[in-house]
Amino acid sequence: MQKFAVFTGSCQSLPVVQYLLQTNQLACVVLVDTQQNYDLMQLQHWLQQSAIETLTYKCSDDKGLIAQLDRLAVNRGLIYLFRHKIRPALIQYFSGHLVNIHPSPLPDYRGPFPLYWQLRNGENTTALTLHQVTESVDCGNIAADVEIEIHPFDTMNCVQYKVAQALPRLVEKFCQLDEKQEIKWRNQEGNGSKSAPQVEQQQLIVNWHKQTSKQVVNMARAGNVDSGCALFQFRSEAFQLLQASVVDSALTGVQAGMVIEVDRQNGLVIKTVDGALRLDIIGTQQGVFDGYRFAVLFGLEAGLSLVQKDF
Amino acid sequence: MEAHSSQSIASLQYADPQVDELLKHSIRTQLESLLKAKLTTGQRQLLLQKSFVDAMTLVLSNTQVEHLQLVYAFEAMYDQAVQSMALAQLSQEQLTRQYVSASGLIMSPHNCKHTIKDVYRIKGYARGIDLAIQSKLKHASSITILYPACGPFAPLLLPLLSYYKDSQIFTSKQINVILVDVHPGAILSLQQLVKDLQLDDFILRIEAADATEYEPAESIDLLVLEAMQHGFTKEGQLSIAKHLVQFLTLDGWMIPQNVSVRGMLVIGETEFNQQWKEVEYSHSLNTNTSAQQDRVELGEILNINKSTLLNMQELELQDGVKVIPASKIKLPTGVKDMGERILAIYAHIDTFADEGVEQYDSGVTHPRPDMTFYIDAKPRDVEHTHFVASSGDMVQFYYQLSGLPGFVPVKL
Ligand SMILES: C[S@@+](CC[C@H](N)C(=O)[O-])C[C@H]1O[C@@H](n2cnc3c(N)ncnc32)[C@H](O)[C@@H]1O
């Protein structure tokens, strides 16, 4: 009989909790005792309402937690959106039955921001991957995965929603294999070619000298609307770029970062290294505008550059 | 009968323009005075014509006119001209569209409307054009003038034509003008302005066309052209001139007859700040001797006139960018503060005879600092495409025609 402890810090894992609850396999949910945030508070509230036992993960050591897990006869651990490195004692407690769900086709996109980087790199599919927890993060053997399509217009919230929808399917698949003792653990081959590190502030600023139209489009999409919002600079101020689209341009002799058109229908068009880009939606201190209105209000004209100062 | 009577009522109507919000916002005072004055169309047209004639009377006068008097006269012209623009009922799209074409920046009518206030540019051109027309009409019964990229107000010519009409110096039989602009908003505005100025007889055609491709059927006696910005950058003056000179008659003239683009190395603070601290307005007559002496002149980088245009060799680079070779210049040696100097490029325009537009007389002749050009100094950041050279180096300048025109230096 499998008894699961779910390690999480976000409501996005509710589909898993619910599934395990319904199938009578849930022992408890383990939450971190860190700073409160709205997401965590909502989760706590829901758990309380549903009378689900919650345990606290201490940042200091695992002794107390392990004792409590033992008391509840927990023999399976599932981690999702937990954002804390698991210590060896806990890994040992589960003796191979502690798994993590990571939203990427591992070994690609290991790291704390997998969905962000997949959107930013314009991937058109992702996967939810369930793998064994080992001491090196996101590297353990894989038991099951499900593929998820990414629509070209999907934002972070869109894919997060799709991921939430796919979660119970993945967990169900895993539990059934587990029950029948048919799990075939497979190695992660290699280290993957893409990673998903913390996003640095500098990486959020559009680099007109280097980025292609497509890259800027995806960067805007990945950060819409999130703390990872793409930014572009104009007159030493930063503006949020929430949506952009690739447009054709045969212009030569114009440097990337130059405004090449301001037009009510065609919008605000910027030259890029490989063509041109329309800035569709821009966030400012004064409000959110389409490119045309932004350009008119902020005095951004064709012939001005977002890169060079004009004299 | 119906049609006739409604038409005569229409011509008596007071102006009540349905103006786009953006234009309304920027010319609110002019519109308010228009509406307050409750003028009939005829009365408004008279005021407009008078403002154009008055400005030209001052400009063509050979006695000295106070700077402020000129400024007021040109502002009056602007105030009237924008009312015509308002009555032309441009849509917001026609009013504000601005873009970079294959051969340069196409400014929106909304931004172009201010050029009619550029006193000393219009003065230098109008006086030159006046002399050229007089000279041509001494030997010919009529002439054809082509004015490409004329913008929504064609300010180098329409005031002058108003003056001719008013003073009856020349008639519409003698002068045939073709106005060309690629911007649909400029065309609408021109049509209204020409109608309001009652200059239709002087205007052969108003053409909506790209001036770098336009082919007039007539041979042209005078080609009037001003499509440049400071440092001879951004707009397509050279491409337009290069294409259209071929339509000039053998003894036809381009106005400006000569544009000399020059380079200099300056201390930015001295040239652009100190020099102007104590003068009322910037003008070539108000430059400061010690600032002028502090310059290190590099000489002429490019010379544009009918004969250089006809001989220009155009090169096409790998990426399709078109350039023409300009001057080769040896960077001076022995300048002790060279590392602190910046390159500035400025144009000197000879419109006709002794008339012209000199440095600082207008935005178009204002020296333009080039912050990407470094001599004996290191660029502050490495990311950008800087030009780095040393005293004594030979530098070949090219003029780029494609996209946004401007100079490109290459170290030899
Ligand atoms: C600055 S405005 C008016 C300039 C005008 N010559 C003056 O003296 O004020 C520039 C105008 O040139 C027009 N223009 C620029 N390049 C052009 C081209 N290649 N063909 C036709 N019109 C052009 C633009 O549409 C715009 O209306």
PDB file of N, CA and C in Angstrom, chain B residues 190-242:
ATOM      1  N   LEU B 190      -1.202  69.498 -49.181  1.00  0.00           N
ATOM      2  CA  LEU B 190      -0.771  70.360 -50.288  1.00  0.00           C
ATOM      3  C   LEU B 190      -1.949  70.801 -51.144  1.00  0.00           C
ATOM      4  N   GLN B 191      -2.832  69.834 -51.454  1.00  0.00           N
ATOM      5  CA  GLN B 191      -3.972  70.156 -52.309  1.00  0.00           C
ATOM      6  C   GLN B 191      -4.828  71.258 -51.682  1.00  0.00           C
ATOM      7  N   GLN B 192      -5.052  71.112 -50.371  1.00  0.00           N
ATOM      8  CA  GLN B 192      -5.871  72.105 -49.683  1.00  0.00           C
ATOM      9  C   GLN B 192      -5.163  73.463 -49.638  1.00  0.00           C
ATOM     10  N   LEU B 193      -3.865  73.422 -49.350  1.00  0.00           N
ATOM     11  CA  LEU B 193      -3.119  74.674 -49.212  1.00  0.00           C
ATOM     12  C   LEU B 193      -3.042  75.422 -50.545  1.00  0.00           C
ATOM     13  N   VAL B 194      -2.788  74.678 -51.614  1.00  0.00           N
ATOM     14  CA  VAL B 194      -2.708  75.312 -52.939  1.00  0.00           C
ATOM     15  C   VAL B 194      -4.063  75.938 -53.293  1.00  0.00           C
ATOM     16  N   LYS B 195      -5.128  75.211 -52.951  1.00  0.00           N
ATOM     17  CA  LYS B 195      -6.464  75.736 -53.213  1.00  0.00           C
ATOM     18  C   LYS B 195      -6.710  77.012 -52.397  1.00  0.00           C
ATOM     19  N   ASP B 196      -6.359  76.960 -51.105  1.00  0.00           N
ATOM     20  CA  ASP B 196      -6.579  78.121 -50.240  1.00  0.00           C
ATOM     21  C   ASP B 196      -5.722  79.320 -50.650  1.00  0.00           C
ATOM     22  N   LEU B 197      -4.544  79.035 -51.175  1.00  0.00           N
ATOM     23  CA  LEU B 197      -3.676  80.134 -51.620  1.00  0.00           C
ATOM     24  C   LEU B 197      -4.069  80.614 -53.011  1.00  0.00           C
ATOM     25  N   GLN B 198      -4.993  79.898 -53.621  1.00  0.00           N
ATOM     26  CA  GLN B 198      -5.448  80.171 -54.991  1.00  0.00           C
ATOM     27  C   GLN B 198      -4.258  80.227 -55.952  1.00  0.00           C
ATOM     28  N   LEU B 199      -3.403  79.218 -55.793  1.00  0.00           N
ATOM     29  CA  LEU B 199      -2.218  79.138 -56.642  1.00  0.00           C
ATOM     30  C   LEU B 199      -2.349  78.030 -57.698  1.00  0.00           C
ATOM     31  N   ASP B 200      -3.555  77.484 -57.846  1.00  0.00           N
ATOM     32  CA  ASP B 200      -3.750  76.343 -58.765  1.00  0.00           C
ATOM     33  C   ASP B 200      -3.141  76.575 -60.141  1.00  0.00           C
ATOM     34  N   ASP B 201      -3.223  77.810 -60.612  1.00  0.00           N
ATOM     35  CA  ASP B 201      -2.715  78.098 -61.962  1.00  0.00           C
ATOM     36  C   ASP B 201      -1.202  77.927 -62.079  1.00  0.00           C
ATOM     37  N   PHE B 202      -0.524  78.109 -60.966  1.00  0.00           N
ATOM     38  CA  PHE B 202       0.931  77.950 -61.003  1.00  0.00           C
ATOM     39  C   PHE B 202       1.364  76.479 -60.917  1.00  0.00           C
ATOM     40  N   ILE B 203       0.436  75.679 -60.411  1.00  0.00           N
ATOM     41  CA  ILE B 203       0.811  74.288 -60.130  1.00  0.00           C
ATOM     42  C   ILE B 203       0.370  73.401 -61.287  1.00  0.00           C
ATOM     43  N   LEU B 204       1.340  72.833 -61.926  1.00  0.00           N
ATOM     44  CA  LEU B 204       1.068  71.940 -63.043  1.00  0.00           C
ATOM     45  C   LEU B 204       0.463  70.638 -62.528  1.00  0.00           C
ATOM     46  N   ARG B 205       1.080  70.101 -61.470  1.00  0.00           N
ATOM     47  CA  ARG B 205       0.636  68.821 -60.919  1.00  0.00           C
ATOM     48  C   ARG B 205       1.087  68.698 -59.476  1.00  0.00           C
ATOM     49  N   ILE B 206       0.306  67.941 -58.726  1.00  0.00           N
ATOM     50  CA  ILE B 206       0.782  67.495 -57.420  1.00  0.00           C
ATOM     51  C   ILE B 206       0.849  65.976 -57.513  1.00  0.00           C
ATOM     52  N   GLU B 207       2.051  65.439 -57.444  1.00  0.00           N
ATOM     53  CA  GLU B 207       2.238  64.006 -57.670  1.00  0.00           C
ATOM     54  C   GLU B 207       2.516  63.267 -56.372  1.00  0.00           C
ATOM     55  N   ALA B 208       1.795  62.164 -56.165  1.00  0.00           N
ATOM     56  CA  ALA B 208       2.131  61.291 -55.039  1.00  0.00           C
ATOM     57  C   ALA B 208       3.092  60.238 -55.567  1.00  0.00           C
ATOM     58  N   ALA B 209       4.373  60.420 -55.311  1.00  0.00           N
ATOM     59  CA  ALA B 209       5.365  59.476 -55.853  1.00  0.00           C
ATOM     60  C   ALA B 209       6.653  59.528 -55.051  1.00  0.00           C
ATOM     61  N   ASP B 210       7.391  58.436 -55.143  1.00  0.00           N
ATOM     62  CA  ASP B 210       8.716  58.403 -54.536  1.00  0.00           C
ATOM     63  C   ASP B 210       9.666  59.173 -55.454  1.00  0.00           C
ATOM     64  N   ALA B 211      10.264  60.200 -54.918  1.00  0.00           N
ATOM     65  CA  ALA B 211      11.097  61.084 -55.732  1.00  0.00           C
ATOM     66  C   ALA B 211      12.360  60.404 -56.247  1.00  0.00           C
ATOM     67  N   THR B 212      12.748  59.276 -55.653  1.00  0.00           N
ATOM     68  CA  THR B 212      13.936  58.584 -56.156  1.00  0.00           C
ATOM     69  C   THR B 212      13.588  57.730 -57.378  1.00  0.00           C
ATOM     70  N   GLU B 213      12.285  57.660 -57.706  1.00  0.00           N
ATOM     71  CA  GLU B 213      11.867  56.878 -58.873  1.00  0.00           C
ATOM     72  C   GLU B 213      11.045  57.686 -59.874  1.00  0.00           C
ATOM     73  N   TYR B 214      10.545  58.808 -59.425  1.00  0.00           N
ATOM     74  CA  TYR B 214       9.637  59.612 -60.243  1.00  0.00           C
ATOM     75  C   TYR B 214      10.309  60.077 -61.541  1.00  0.00           C
ATOM     76  N   GLU B 215       9.575  59.950 -62.657  1.00  0.00           N
ATOM     77  CA  GLU B 215      10.123  60.410 -63.930  1.00  0.00           C
ATOM     78  C   GLU B 215       9.208  61.448 -64.558  1.00  0.00           C
ATOM     79  N   PRO B 216       9.570  62.713 -64.481  1.00  0.00           N
ATOM     80  CA  PRO B 216       8.704  63.745 -65.065  1.00  0.00           C
ATOM     81  C   PRO B 216       8.743  63.659 -66.596  1.00  0.00           C
ATOM     82  N   ALA B 217       7.599  63.947 -67.215  1.00  0.00           N
ATOM     83  CA  ALA B 217       7.548  63.907 -68.675  1.00  0.00           C
ATOM     84  C   ALA B 217       8.214  65.151 -69.262  1.00  0.00           C
ATOM     85  N   GLU B 218       8.130  66.250 -68.547  1.00  0.00           N
ATOM     86  CA  GLU B 218       8.698  67.521 -69.021  1.00  0.00           C
ATOM     87  C   GLU B 218      10.192  67.582 -68.705  1.00  0.00           C
ATOM     88  N   SER B 219      10.910  68.421 -69.451  1.00  0.00           N
ATOM     89  CA  SER B 219      12.270  68.676 -68.981  1.00  0.00           C
ATOM     90  C   SER B 219      12.196  69.835 -67.986  1.00  0.00           C
ATOM     91  N   ILE B 220      13.106  69.785 -67.047  1.00  0.00           N
ATOM     92  CA  ILE B 220      12.995  70.627 -65.857  1.00  0.00           C
ATOM     93  C   ILE B 220      14.034  71.745 -65.907  1.00  0.00           C
ATOM     94  N   ASP B 221      13.586  72.963 -65.648  1.00  0.00           N
ATOM     95  CA  ASP B 221      14.518  74.092 -65.640  1.00  0.00           C
ATOM     96  C   ASP B 221      15.126  74.304 -64.260  1.00  0.00           C
ATOM     97  N   LEU B 222      14.299  74.138 -63.244  1.00  0.00           N
ATOM     98  CA  LEU B 222      14.803  74.282 -61.878  1.00  0.00           C
ATOM     99  C   LEU B 222      14.359  73.089 -61.039  1.00  0.00           C
ATOM    100  N   LEU B 223      15.328  72.514 -60.378  1.00  0.00           N
ATOM    101  CA  LEU B 223      15.016  71.434 -59.447  1.00  0.00           C
ATOM    102  C   LEU B 223      15.272  71.975 -58.039  1.00  0.00           C
ATOM    103  N   VAL B 224      14.208  72.124 -57.278  1.00  0.00           N
ATOM    104  CA  VAL B 224      14.331  72.682 -55.927  1.00  0.00           C
ATOM    105  C   VAL B 224      14.273  71.534 -54.928  1.00  0.00           C
ATOM    106  N   LEU B 225      15.287  71.412 -54.117  1.00  0.00           N
ATOM    107  CA  LEU B 225      15.325  70.241 -53.245  1.00  0.00           C
ATOM    108  C   LEU B 225      15.903  70.544 -51.869  1.00  0.00           C
ATOM    109  N   GLU B 226      15.159  70.113 -50.867  1.00  0.00           N
ATOM    110  CA  GLU B 226      15.673  70.170 -49.502  1.00  0.00           C
ATOM    111  C   GLU B 226      15.084  68.973 -48.783  1.00  0.00           C
ATOM    112  N   ALA B 227      15.849  67.906 -48.724  1.00  0.00           N
ATOM    113  CA  ALA B 227      15.401  66.724 -47.988  1.00  0.00           C
ATOM    114  C   ALA B 227      16.592  66.229 -47.192  1.00  0.00           C
ATOM    115  N   MET B 228      17.000  67.051 -46.229  1.00  0.00           N
ATOM    116  CA  MET B 228      18.146  66.626 -45.425  1.00  0.00           C
ATOM    117  C   MET B 228      17.939  66.988 -43.962  1.00  0.00           C
ATOM    118  N   GLN B 229      18.758  66.354 -43.145  1.00  0.00           N
ATOM    119  CA  GLN B 229      18.787  66.716 -41.734  1.00  0.00           C
ATOM    120  C   GLN B 229      20.228  67.013 -41.366  1.00  0.00           C
ATOM    121  N   HIS B 230      20.454  67.455 -40.125  1.00  0.00           N
ATOM    122  CA  HIS B 230      21.814  67.859 -39.771  1.00  0.00           C
ATOM    123  C   HIS B 230      22.821  66.734 -39.988  1.00  0.00           C
ATOM    124  N   GLY B 231      24.032  67.129 -40.367  1.00  0.00           N
ATOM    125  CA  GLY B 231      25.080  66.153 -40.652  1.00  0.00           C
ATOM    126  C   GLY B 231      24.845  65.423 -41.963  1.00  0.00           C
ATOM    127  N   PHE B 232      23.913  65.923 -42.772  1.00  0.00           N
ATOM    128  CA  PHE B 232      23.554  65.314 -44.051  1.00  0.00           C
ATOM    129  C   PHE B 232      23.137  63.856 -43.837  1.00  0.00           C
ATOM    130  N   THR B 233      22.324  63.635 -42.824  1.00  0.00           N
ATOM    131  CA  THR B 233      21.913  62.275 -42.484  1.00  0.00           C
ATOM    132  C   THR B 233      20.416  62.065 -42.705  1.00  0.00           C
ATOM    133  N   LYS B 234      20.051  60.830 -42.604  1.00  0.00           N
ATOM    134  CA  LYS B 234      18.673  60.336 -42.487  1.00  0.00           C
ATOM    135  C   LYS B 234      17.764  60.493 -43.704  1.00  0.00           C
ATOM    136  N   GLU B 235      17.647  61.695 -44.270  1.00  0.00           N
ATOM    137  CA  GLU B 235      16.707  61.847 -45.377  1.00  0.00           C
ATOM    138  C   GLU B 235      17.407  61.635 -46.723  1.00  0.00           C
ATOM    139  N   GLY B 236      16.626  61.443 -47.756  1.00  0.00           N
ATOM    140  CA  GLY B 236      17.168  60.959 -49.029  1.00  0.00           C
ATOM    141  C   GLY B 236      17.636  62.011 -50.015  1.00  0.00           C
ATOM    142  N   GLN B 237      18.078  63.179 -49.530  1.00  0.00           N
ATOM    143  CA  GLN B 237      18.514  64.259 -50.426  1.00  0.00           C
ATOM    144  C   GLN B 237      19.385  63.767 -51.585  1.00  0.00           C
ATOM    145  N   LEU B 238      20.413  63.019 -51.246  1.00  0.00           N
ATOM    146  CA  LEU B 238      21.375  62.643 -52.286  1.00  0.00           C
ATOM    147  C   LEU B 238      20.753  61.681 -53.309  1.00  0.00           C
ATOM    148  N   SER B 239      20.008  60.676 -52.810  1.00  0.00           N
ATOM    149  CA  SER B 239      19.380  59.727 -53.743  1.00  0.00           C
ATOM    150  C   SER B 239      18.390  60.440 -54.660  1.00  0.00           C
ATOM    151  N   ILE B 240      17.645  61.370 -54.067  1.00  0.00           N
ATOM    152  CA  ILE B 240      16.640  62.092 -54.865  1.00  0.00           C
ATOM    153  C   ILE B 240      17.338  62.965 -55.909  1.00  0.00           C
ATOM    154  N   ALA B 241      18.357  63.711 -55.463  1.00  0.00           N
ATOM    155  CA  ALA B 241      19.080  64.602 -56.364  1.00  0.00           C
ATOM    156  C   ALA B 241      19.730  63.804 -57.495  1.00  0.00           C
ATOM    157  N   LYS B 242      20.359  62.704 -57.105  1.00  0.00           N
ATOM    158  CA  LYS B 242      21.093  61.876 -58.059  1.00  0.00           C
ATOM    159  C   LYS B 242      20.156  61.344 -59.144  1.00  0.00           C
TER     160      LYS B 242
END
